[in-house]
mmCIF file of C-alpha atoms (C1' of nucleotides) in Angstrom:
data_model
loop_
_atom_site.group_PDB
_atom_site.id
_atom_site.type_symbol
_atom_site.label_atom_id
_atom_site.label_comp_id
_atom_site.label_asym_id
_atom_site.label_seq_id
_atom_site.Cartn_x
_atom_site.Cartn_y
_atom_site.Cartn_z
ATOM 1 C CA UNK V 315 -6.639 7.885 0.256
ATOM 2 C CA UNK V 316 -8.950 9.397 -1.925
ATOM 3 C CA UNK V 317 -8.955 8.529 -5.832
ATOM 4 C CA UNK V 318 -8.462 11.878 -7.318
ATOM 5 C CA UNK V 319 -5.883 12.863 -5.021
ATOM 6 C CA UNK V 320 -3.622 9.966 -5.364
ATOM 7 C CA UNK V 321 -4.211 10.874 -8.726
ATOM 8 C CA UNK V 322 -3.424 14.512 -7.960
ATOM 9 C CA UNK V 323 -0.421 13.852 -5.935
ATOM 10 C CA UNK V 324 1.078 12.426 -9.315
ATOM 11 C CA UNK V 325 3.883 14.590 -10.270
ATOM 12 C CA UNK V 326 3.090 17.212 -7.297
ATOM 13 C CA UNK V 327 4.150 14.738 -4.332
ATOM 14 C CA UNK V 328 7.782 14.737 -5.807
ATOM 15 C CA UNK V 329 7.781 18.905 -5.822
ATOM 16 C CA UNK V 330 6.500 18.587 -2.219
ATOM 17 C CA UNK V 331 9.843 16.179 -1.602
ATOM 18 C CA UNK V 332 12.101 18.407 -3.216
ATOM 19 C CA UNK V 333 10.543 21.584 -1.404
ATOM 20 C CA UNK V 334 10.733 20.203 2.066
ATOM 21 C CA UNK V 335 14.105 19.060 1.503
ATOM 22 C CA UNK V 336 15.420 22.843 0.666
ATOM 23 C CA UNK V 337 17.845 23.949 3.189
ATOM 24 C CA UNK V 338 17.089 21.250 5.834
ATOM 25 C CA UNK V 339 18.479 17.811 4.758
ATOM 26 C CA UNK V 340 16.366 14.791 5.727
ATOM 27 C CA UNK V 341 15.650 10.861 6.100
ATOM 28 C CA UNK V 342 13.147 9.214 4.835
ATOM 29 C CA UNK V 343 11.067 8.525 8.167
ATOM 30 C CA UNK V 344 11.404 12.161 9.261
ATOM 31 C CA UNK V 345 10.300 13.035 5.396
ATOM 32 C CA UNK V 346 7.110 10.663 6.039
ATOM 33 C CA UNK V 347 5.799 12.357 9.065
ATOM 34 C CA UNK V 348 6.643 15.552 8.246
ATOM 35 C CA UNK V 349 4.334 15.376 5.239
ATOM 36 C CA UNK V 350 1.484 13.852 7.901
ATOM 37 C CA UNK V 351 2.121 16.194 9.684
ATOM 38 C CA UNK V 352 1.157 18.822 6.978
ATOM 39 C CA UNK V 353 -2.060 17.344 6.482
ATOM 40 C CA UNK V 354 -0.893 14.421 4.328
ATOM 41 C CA UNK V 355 -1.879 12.159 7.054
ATOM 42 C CA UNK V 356 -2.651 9.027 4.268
ATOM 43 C CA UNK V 357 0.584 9.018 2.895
ATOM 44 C CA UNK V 358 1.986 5.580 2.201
ATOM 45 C CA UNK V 359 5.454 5.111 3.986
ATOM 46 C CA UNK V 360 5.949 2.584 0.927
ATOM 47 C CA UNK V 361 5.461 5.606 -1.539
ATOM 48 C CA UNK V 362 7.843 7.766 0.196
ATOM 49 C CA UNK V 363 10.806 5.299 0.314
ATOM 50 C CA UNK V 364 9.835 4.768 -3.963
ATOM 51 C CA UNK V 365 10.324 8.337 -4.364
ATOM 52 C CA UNK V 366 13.263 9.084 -2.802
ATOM 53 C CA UNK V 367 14.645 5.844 -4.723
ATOM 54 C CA UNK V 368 13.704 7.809 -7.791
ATOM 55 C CA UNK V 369 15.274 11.333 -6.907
ATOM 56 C CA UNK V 370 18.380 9.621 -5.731
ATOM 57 C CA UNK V 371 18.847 7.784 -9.285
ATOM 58 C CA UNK V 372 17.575 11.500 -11.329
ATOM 59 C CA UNK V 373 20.797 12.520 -9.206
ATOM 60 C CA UNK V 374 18.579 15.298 -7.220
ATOM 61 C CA UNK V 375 19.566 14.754 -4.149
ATOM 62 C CA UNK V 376 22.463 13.492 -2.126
ATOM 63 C CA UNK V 377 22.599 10.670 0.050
ATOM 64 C CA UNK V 378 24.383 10.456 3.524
ATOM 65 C CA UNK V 379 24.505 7.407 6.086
ATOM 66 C CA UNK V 380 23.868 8.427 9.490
ATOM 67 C CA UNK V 381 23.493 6.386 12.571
ATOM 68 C CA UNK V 382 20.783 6.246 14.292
ATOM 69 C CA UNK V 383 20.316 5.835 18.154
ATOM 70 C CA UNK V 384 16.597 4.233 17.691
ATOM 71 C CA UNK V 385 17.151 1.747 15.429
ATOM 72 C CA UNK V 386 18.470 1.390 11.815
ATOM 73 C CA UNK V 387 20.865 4.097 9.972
ATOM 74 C CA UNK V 388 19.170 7.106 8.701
ATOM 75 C CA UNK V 389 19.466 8.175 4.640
ATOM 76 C CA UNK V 390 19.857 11.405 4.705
ATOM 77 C CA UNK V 391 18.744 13.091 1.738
ATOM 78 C CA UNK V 392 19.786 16.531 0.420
ATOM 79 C CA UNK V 393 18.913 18.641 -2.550
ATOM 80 C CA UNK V 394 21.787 19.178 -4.828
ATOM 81 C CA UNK V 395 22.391 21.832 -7.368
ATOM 82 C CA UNK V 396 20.155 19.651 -10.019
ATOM 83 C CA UNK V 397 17.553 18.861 -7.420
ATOM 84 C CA UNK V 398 17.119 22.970 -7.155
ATOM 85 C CA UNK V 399 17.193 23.490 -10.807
ATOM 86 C CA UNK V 400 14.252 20.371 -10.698
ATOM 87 C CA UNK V 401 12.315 22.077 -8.272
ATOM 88 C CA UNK V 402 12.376 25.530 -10.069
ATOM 89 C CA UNK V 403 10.801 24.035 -13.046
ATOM 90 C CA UNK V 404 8.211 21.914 -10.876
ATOM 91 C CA UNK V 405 6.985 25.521 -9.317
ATOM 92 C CA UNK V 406 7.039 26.760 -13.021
ATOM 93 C CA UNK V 407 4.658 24.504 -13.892
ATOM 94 C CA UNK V 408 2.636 24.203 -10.862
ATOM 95 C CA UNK V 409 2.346 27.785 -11.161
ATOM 96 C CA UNK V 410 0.943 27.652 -15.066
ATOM 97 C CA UNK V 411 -1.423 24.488 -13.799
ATOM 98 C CA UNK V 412 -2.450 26.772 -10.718
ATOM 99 C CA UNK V 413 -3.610 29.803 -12.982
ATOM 100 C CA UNK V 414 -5.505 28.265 -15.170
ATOM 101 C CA UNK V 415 -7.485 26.389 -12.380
ATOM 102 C CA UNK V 416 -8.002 29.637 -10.978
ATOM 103 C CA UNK V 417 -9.330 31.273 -14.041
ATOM 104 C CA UNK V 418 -11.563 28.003 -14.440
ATOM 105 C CA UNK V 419 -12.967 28.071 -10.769
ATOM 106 C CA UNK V 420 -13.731 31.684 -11.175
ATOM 107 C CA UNK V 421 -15.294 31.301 -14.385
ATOM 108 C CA UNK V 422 -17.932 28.231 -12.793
ATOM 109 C CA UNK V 423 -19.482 30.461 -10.600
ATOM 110 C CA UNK G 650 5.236 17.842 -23.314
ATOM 111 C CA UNK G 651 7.111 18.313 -20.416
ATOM 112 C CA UNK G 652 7.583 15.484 -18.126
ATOM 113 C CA UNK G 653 6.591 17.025 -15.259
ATOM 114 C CA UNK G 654 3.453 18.754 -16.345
ATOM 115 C CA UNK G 655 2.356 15.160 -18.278
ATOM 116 C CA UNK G 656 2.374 14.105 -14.499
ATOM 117 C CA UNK G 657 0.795 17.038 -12.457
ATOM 118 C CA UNK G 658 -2.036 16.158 -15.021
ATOM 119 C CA UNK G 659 -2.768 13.198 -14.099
ATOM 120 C CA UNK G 660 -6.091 13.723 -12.089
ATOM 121 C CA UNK G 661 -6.230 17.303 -12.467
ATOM 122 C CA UNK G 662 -7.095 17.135 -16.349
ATOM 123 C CA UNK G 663 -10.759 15.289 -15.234
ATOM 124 C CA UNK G 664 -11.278 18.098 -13.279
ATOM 125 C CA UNK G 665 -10.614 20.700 -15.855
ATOM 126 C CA UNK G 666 -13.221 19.128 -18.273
ATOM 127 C CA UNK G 667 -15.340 19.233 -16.441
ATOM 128 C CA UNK G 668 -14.749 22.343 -14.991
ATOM 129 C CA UNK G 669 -15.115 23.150 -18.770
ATOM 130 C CA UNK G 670 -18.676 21.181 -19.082
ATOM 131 C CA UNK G 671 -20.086 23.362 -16.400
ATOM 132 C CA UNK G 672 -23.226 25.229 -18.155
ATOM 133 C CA UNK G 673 -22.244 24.727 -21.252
ATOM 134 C CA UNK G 674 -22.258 21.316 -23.050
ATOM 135 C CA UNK G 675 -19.411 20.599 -25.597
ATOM 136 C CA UNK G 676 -17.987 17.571 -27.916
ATOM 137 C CA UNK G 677 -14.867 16.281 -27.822
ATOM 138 C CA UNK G 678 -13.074 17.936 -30.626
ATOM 139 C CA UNK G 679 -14.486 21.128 -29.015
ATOM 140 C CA UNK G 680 -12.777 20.759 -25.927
ATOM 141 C CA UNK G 681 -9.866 19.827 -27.436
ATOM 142 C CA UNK G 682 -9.720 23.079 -28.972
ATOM 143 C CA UNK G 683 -10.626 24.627 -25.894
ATOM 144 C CA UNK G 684 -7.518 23.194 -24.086
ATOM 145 C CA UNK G 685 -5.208 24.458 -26.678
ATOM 146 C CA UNK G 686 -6.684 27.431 -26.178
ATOM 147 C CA UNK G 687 -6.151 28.082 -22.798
ATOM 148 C CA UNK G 688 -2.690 27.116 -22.448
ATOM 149 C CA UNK G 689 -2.622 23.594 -23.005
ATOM 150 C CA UNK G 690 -1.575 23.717 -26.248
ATOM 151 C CA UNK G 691 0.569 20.129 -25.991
ATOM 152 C CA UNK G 692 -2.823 17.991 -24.856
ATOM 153 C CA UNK G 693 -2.852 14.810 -27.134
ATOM 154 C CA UNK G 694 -6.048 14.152 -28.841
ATOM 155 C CA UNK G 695 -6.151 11.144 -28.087
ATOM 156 C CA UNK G 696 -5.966 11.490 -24.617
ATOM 157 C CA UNK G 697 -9.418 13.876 -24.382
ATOM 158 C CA UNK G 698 -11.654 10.775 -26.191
ATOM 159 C CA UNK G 699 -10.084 8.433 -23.921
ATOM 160 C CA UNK G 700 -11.124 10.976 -21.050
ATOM 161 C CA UNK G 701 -14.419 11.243 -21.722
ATOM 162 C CA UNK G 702 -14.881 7.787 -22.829
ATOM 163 C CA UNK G 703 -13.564 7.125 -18.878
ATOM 164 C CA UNK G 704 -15.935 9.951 -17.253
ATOM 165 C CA UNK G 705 -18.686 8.764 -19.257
ATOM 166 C CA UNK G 706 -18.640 5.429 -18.161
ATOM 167 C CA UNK G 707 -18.284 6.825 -14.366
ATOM 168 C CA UNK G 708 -21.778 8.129 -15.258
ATOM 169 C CA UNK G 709 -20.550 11.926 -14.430
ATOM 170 C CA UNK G 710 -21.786 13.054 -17.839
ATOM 171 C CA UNK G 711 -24.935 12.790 -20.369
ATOM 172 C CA UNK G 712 -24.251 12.337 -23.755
ATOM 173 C CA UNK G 713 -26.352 13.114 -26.704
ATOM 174 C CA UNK G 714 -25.540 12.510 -30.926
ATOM 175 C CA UNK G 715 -26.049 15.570 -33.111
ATOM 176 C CA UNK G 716 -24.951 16.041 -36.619
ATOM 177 C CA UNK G 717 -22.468 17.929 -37.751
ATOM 178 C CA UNK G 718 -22.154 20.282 -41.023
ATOM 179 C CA UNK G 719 -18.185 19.899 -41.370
ATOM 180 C CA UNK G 720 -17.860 15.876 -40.658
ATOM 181 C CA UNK G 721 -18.775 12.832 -38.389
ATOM 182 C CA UNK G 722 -21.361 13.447 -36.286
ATOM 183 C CA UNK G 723 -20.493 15.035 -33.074
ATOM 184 C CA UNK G 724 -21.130 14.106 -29.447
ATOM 185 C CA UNK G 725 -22.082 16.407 -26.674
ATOM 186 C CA UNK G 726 -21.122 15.807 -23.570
ATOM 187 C CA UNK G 727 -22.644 17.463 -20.611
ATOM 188 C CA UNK G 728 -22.463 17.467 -16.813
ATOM 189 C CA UNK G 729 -24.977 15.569 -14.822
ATOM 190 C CA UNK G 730 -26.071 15.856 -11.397
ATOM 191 C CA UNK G 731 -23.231 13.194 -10.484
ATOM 192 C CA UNK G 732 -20.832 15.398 -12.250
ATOM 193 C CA UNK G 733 -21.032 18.454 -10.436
ATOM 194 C CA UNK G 734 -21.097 16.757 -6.952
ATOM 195 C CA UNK G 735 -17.145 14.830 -8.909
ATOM 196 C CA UNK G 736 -16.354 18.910 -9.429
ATOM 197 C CA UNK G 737 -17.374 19.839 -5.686
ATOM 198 C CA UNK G 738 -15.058 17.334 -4.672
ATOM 199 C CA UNK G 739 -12.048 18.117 -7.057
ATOM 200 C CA UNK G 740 -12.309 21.421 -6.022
ATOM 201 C CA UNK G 741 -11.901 20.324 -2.329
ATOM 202 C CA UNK G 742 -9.481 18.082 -3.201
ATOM 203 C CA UNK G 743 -7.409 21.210 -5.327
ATOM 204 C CA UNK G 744 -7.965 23.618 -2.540
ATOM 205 C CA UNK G 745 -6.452 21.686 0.048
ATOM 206 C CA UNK G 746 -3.363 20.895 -2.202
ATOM 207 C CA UNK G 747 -3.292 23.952 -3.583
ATOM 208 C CA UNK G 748 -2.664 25.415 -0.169
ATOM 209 C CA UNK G 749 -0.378 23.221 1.069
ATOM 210 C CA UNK G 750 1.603 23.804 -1.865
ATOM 211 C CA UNK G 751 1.628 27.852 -1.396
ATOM 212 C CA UNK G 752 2.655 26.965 2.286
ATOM 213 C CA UNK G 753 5.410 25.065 0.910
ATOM 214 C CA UNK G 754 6.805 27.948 -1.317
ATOM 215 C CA UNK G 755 6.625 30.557 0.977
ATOM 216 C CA UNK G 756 8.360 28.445 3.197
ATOM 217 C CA UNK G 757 11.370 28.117 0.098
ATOM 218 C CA UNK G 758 11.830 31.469 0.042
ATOM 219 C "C1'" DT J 318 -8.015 13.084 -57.563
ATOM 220 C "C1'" DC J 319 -5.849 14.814 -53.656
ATOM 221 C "C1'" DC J 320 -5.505 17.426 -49.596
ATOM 222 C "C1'" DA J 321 -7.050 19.742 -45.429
ATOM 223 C "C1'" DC J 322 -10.122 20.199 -41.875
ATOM 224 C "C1'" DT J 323 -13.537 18.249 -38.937
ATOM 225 C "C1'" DA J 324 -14.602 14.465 -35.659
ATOM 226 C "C1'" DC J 325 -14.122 10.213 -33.216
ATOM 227 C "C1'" DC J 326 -11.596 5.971 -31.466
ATOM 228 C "C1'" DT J 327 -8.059 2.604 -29.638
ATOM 229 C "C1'" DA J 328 -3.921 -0.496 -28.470
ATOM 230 C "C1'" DG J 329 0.273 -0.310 -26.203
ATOM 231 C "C1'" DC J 330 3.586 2.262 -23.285
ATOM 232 C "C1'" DG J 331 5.676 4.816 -19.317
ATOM 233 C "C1'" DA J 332 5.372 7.059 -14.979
ATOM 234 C "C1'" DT J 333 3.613 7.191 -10.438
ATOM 235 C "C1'" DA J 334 1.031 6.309 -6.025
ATOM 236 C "C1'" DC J 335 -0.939 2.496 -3.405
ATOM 237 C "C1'" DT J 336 -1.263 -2.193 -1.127
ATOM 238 C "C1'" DA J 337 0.844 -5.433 1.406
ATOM 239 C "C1'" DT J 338 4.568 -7.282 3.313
ATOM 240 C "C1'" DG J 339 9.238 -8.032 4.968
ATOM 241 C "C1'" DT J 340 13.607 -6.901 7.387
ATOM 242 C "C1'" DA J 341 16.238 -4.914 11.172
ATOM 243 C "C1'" DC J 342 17.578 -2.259 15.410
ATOM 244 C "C1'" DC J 343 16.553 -0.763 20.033
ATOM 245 C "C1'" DA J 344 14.165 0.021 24.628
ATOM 246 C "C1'" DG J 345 10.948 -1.056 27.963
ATOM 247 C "C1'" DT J 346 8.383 -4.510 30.433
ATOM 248 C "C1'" DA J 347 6.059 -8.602 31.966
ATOM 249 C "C1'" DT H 466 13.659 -14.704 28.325
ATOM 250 C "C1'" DA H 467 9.907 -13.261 25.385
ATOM 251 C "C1'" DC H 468 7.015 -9.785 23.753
ATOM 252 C "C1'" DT H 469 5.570 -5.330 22.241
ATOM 253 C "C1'" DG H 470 6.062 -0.944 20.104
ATOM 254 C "C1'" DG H 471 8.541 2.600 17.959
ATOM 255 C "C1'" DT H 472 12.160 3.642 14.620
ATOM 256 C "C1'" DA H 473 13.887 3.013 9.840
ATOM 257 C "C1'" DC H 474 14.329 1.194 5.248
ATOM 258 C "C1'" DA H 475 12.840 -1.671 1.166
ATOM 259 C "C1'" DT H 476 10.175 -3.853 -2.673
ATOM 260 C "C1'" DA H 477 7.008 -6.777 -5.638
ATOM 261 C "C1'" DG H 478 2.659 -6.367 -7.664
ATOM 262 C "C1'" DT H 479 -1.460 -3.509 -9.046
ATOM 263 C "C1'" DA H 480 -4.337 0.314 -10.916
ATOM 264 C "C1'" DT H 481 -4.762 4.672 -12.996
ATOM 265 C "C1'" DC H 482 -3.887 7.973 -16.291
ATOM 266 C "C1'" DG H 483 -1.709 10.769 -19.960
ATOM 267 C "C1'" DC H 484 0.978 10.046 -24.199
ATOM 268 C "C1'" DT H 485 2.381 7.905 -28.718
ATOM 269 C "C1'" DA H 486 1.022 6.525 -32.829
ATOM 270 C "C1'" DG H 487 -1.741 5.175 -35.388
ATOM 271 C "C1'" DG H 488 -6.729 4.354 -37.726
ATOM 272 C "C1'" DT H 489 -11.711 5.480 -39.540
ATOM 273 C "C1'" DA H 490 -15.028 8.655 -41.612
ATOM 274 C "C1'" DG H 491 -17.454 12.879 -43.572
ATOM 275 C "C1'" DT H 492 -17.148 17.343 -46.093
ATOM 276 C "C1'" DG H 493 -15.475 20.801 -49.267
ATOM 277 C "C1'" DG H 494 -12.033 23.087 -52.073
ATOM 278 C "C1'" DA H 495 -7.738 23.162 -55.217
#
DNA sequence: TCCACTACCTAGCGATACTATGTACCAGTA
DNA sequence: TACTGGTACATAGTATCGCTAGGTAGTGGA
């Protein structure tokens, strides 16, 4: 992975957690190659597992025990009332951070 | 300052120096200022010196001594030719994120 | 003399992603 | 049986980076 974004992916990688987990509850595995298959193909598995440690102890998600039929039980994880509340603040700030890079990417050239 | 936005910084306040170097050379109480004035009105001193102590030392930036009427001498920082190819790529590395994240909350919604 | 503004610097801390590695379950196959 | 590969979770140690909380120094005005 690139330096700046595993710098970038500080603080935005959990917003990207907590969006993909809106609606459709899921494991950590399925979490890990969904984001490859976004385009985060350098993801660490070990990163993923860490964060959803995290968000389970904030309390923004809930955790379910589901068998599996290919090998360990699954964790599935699913956004809870305080999980949405979490994620409306990450877009409000993503969206502040976003604008002003605009502004300053429009003002460069 | 918020939690969240103290991480979503992390790698994306390099970029916005020297996003803010581009053309025109500043010092570091300057671009302090500069932050505060576009939005980033919680940005610690302390951590803009210890950012362009760090870029500085990645040889992204030229630095020259003038003196100032008001105080210390100042020092201007500006963008090299090293610099602006570290921009090029944080604005890749933004784009793609960027995107991704739009994807993402269109997806929420 | 004291305060405010200008201007720079740094040690220690907390949060987060990465590296590297380990464990465990199951199915297919040689 | 033994081996391999895919599924699934976990964690100790490391590096980076922004923040906290100070400090140093020069100038001018109350």
């Amino acid at each position: 992975m690139g330096r700046q974004m595993t710098e970038m992916l500080k603080g935005t990688l959990e917003g990207i957690v907590l969006a993909l987990l809106t609606g459709k509850p899921a494991y950590g595995y399925e979490i890990t190659t969904l984001l490859r298959g976004q385009g985060f193909t350098e993801i660490a598995e070990g990163t993923v597992y860490a964060l959803l440690v995290r968000i389970e102890q904030k309390g923004l998600v809930d955790v379910e025990k589901r068998p599996s039929e290919k090998g360990p039980p699954r964790k599935v994880y699913s956004l809870n009332e305080q999980g949405e509340k979490e994620l409306d603040e990450f877009w409000n700030t993503w969206s502040f951070l976003s604008e002003r890079l605009e502004q300053l990417r429009k003002a460069g050239k």
